[in-house]
Amino acid sequence: MTVFVLSCVALLAAGGCVCVVWAARGGPRWVRVVARGTLLAGELVGRSTRSRDSRDGDADD
């Protein structure tokens, strides 16, 4: 079951990356929406990682 969930997450991430590249080249509207969502999710993950690192005192930046 875990392998299935991780495979689905990996496929969604790969699809999001494809949409970001396609949107940068002028893809259709739905691709731009998916790309925006992918970039937003990446920002949120990055912010949560940075805030957790700063609380732990392990920030490498």
Coordinates of C-alpha atoms in Angstrom, one line a residue:
M1 CA 0.0 0.0 0.0
T2 CA 2.8 2.4 0.9
V3 CA 4.5 1.7 -2.5
F4 CA 1.3 2.5 -4.3
V5 CA 0.8 5.9 -2.4
L6 CA 4.4 6.9 -3.0
S7 CA 4.1 6.0 -6.7
C8 CA 1.0 8.2 -7.0
V9 CA 2.8 11.1 -5.3
A10 CA 5.8 10.6 -7.6
L11 CA 3.6 10.6 -10.7
L12 CA 1.8 13.7 -9.6
A13 CA 5.1 15.5 -9.0
A14 CA 6.4 14.5 -12.4
G15 CA 3.2 15.6 -14.0
G16 CA 3.4 18.9 -12.3
C17 CA 7.0 19.4 -13.4
V18 CA 5.9 18.6 -17.0
C19 CA 3.1 21.2 -16.7
V20 CA 5.6 23.9 -15.4
V21 CA 7.8 23.4 -18.5
W22 CA 4.9 23.2 -20.9
A23 CA 3.4 26.4 -19.4
A24 CA 6.7 28.2 -19.7
R25 CA 6.5 27.4 -23.4
G26 CA 2.9 28.8 -23.7
G27 CA 0.7 25.8 -23.0
P28 CA -3.1 25.9 -22.7
R29 CA -4.9 27.5 -19.8
W30 CA -5.3 24.3 -17.8
V31 CA -1.6 23.6 -18.0
R32 CA -0.9 27.1 -16.6
V33 CA -3.3 26.5 -13.7
V34 CA -1.6 23.1 -12.9
A35 CA 1.8 24.7 -13.2
R36 CA 0.8 27.5 -10.8
G37 CA -0.5 25.0 -8.3
T38 CA 2.7 23.0 -8.6
L39 CA 4.9 26.1 -8.0
L40 CA 2.7 27.2 -5.1
A41 CA 3.0 23.7 -3.5
G42 CA 6.8 23.9 -3.9
E43 CA 6.9 27.3 -2.2
L44 CA 4.8 26.0 0.7
V45 CA 7.1 23.0 1.2
G46 CA 10.1 25.2 1.0
R47 CA 8.8 27.6 3.5
S48 CA 7.8 24.9 6.0
T49 CA 11.2 23.4 5.7
R50 CA 13.0 26.7 6.2
S51 CA 10.8 27.6 9.2
R52 CA 11.4 24.2 10.8
D53 CA 15.2 24.6 10.2
S54 CA 15.2 28.0 11.8
R55 CA 13.3 26.7 14.9
D56 CA 15.8 23.9 15.2
G57 CA 18.8 26.2 14.8
D58 CA 20.1 24.2 11.8
A59 CA 19.7 26.7 9.0
D60 CA 22.4 26.4 6.4
D61 CA 21.4 29.5 4.5

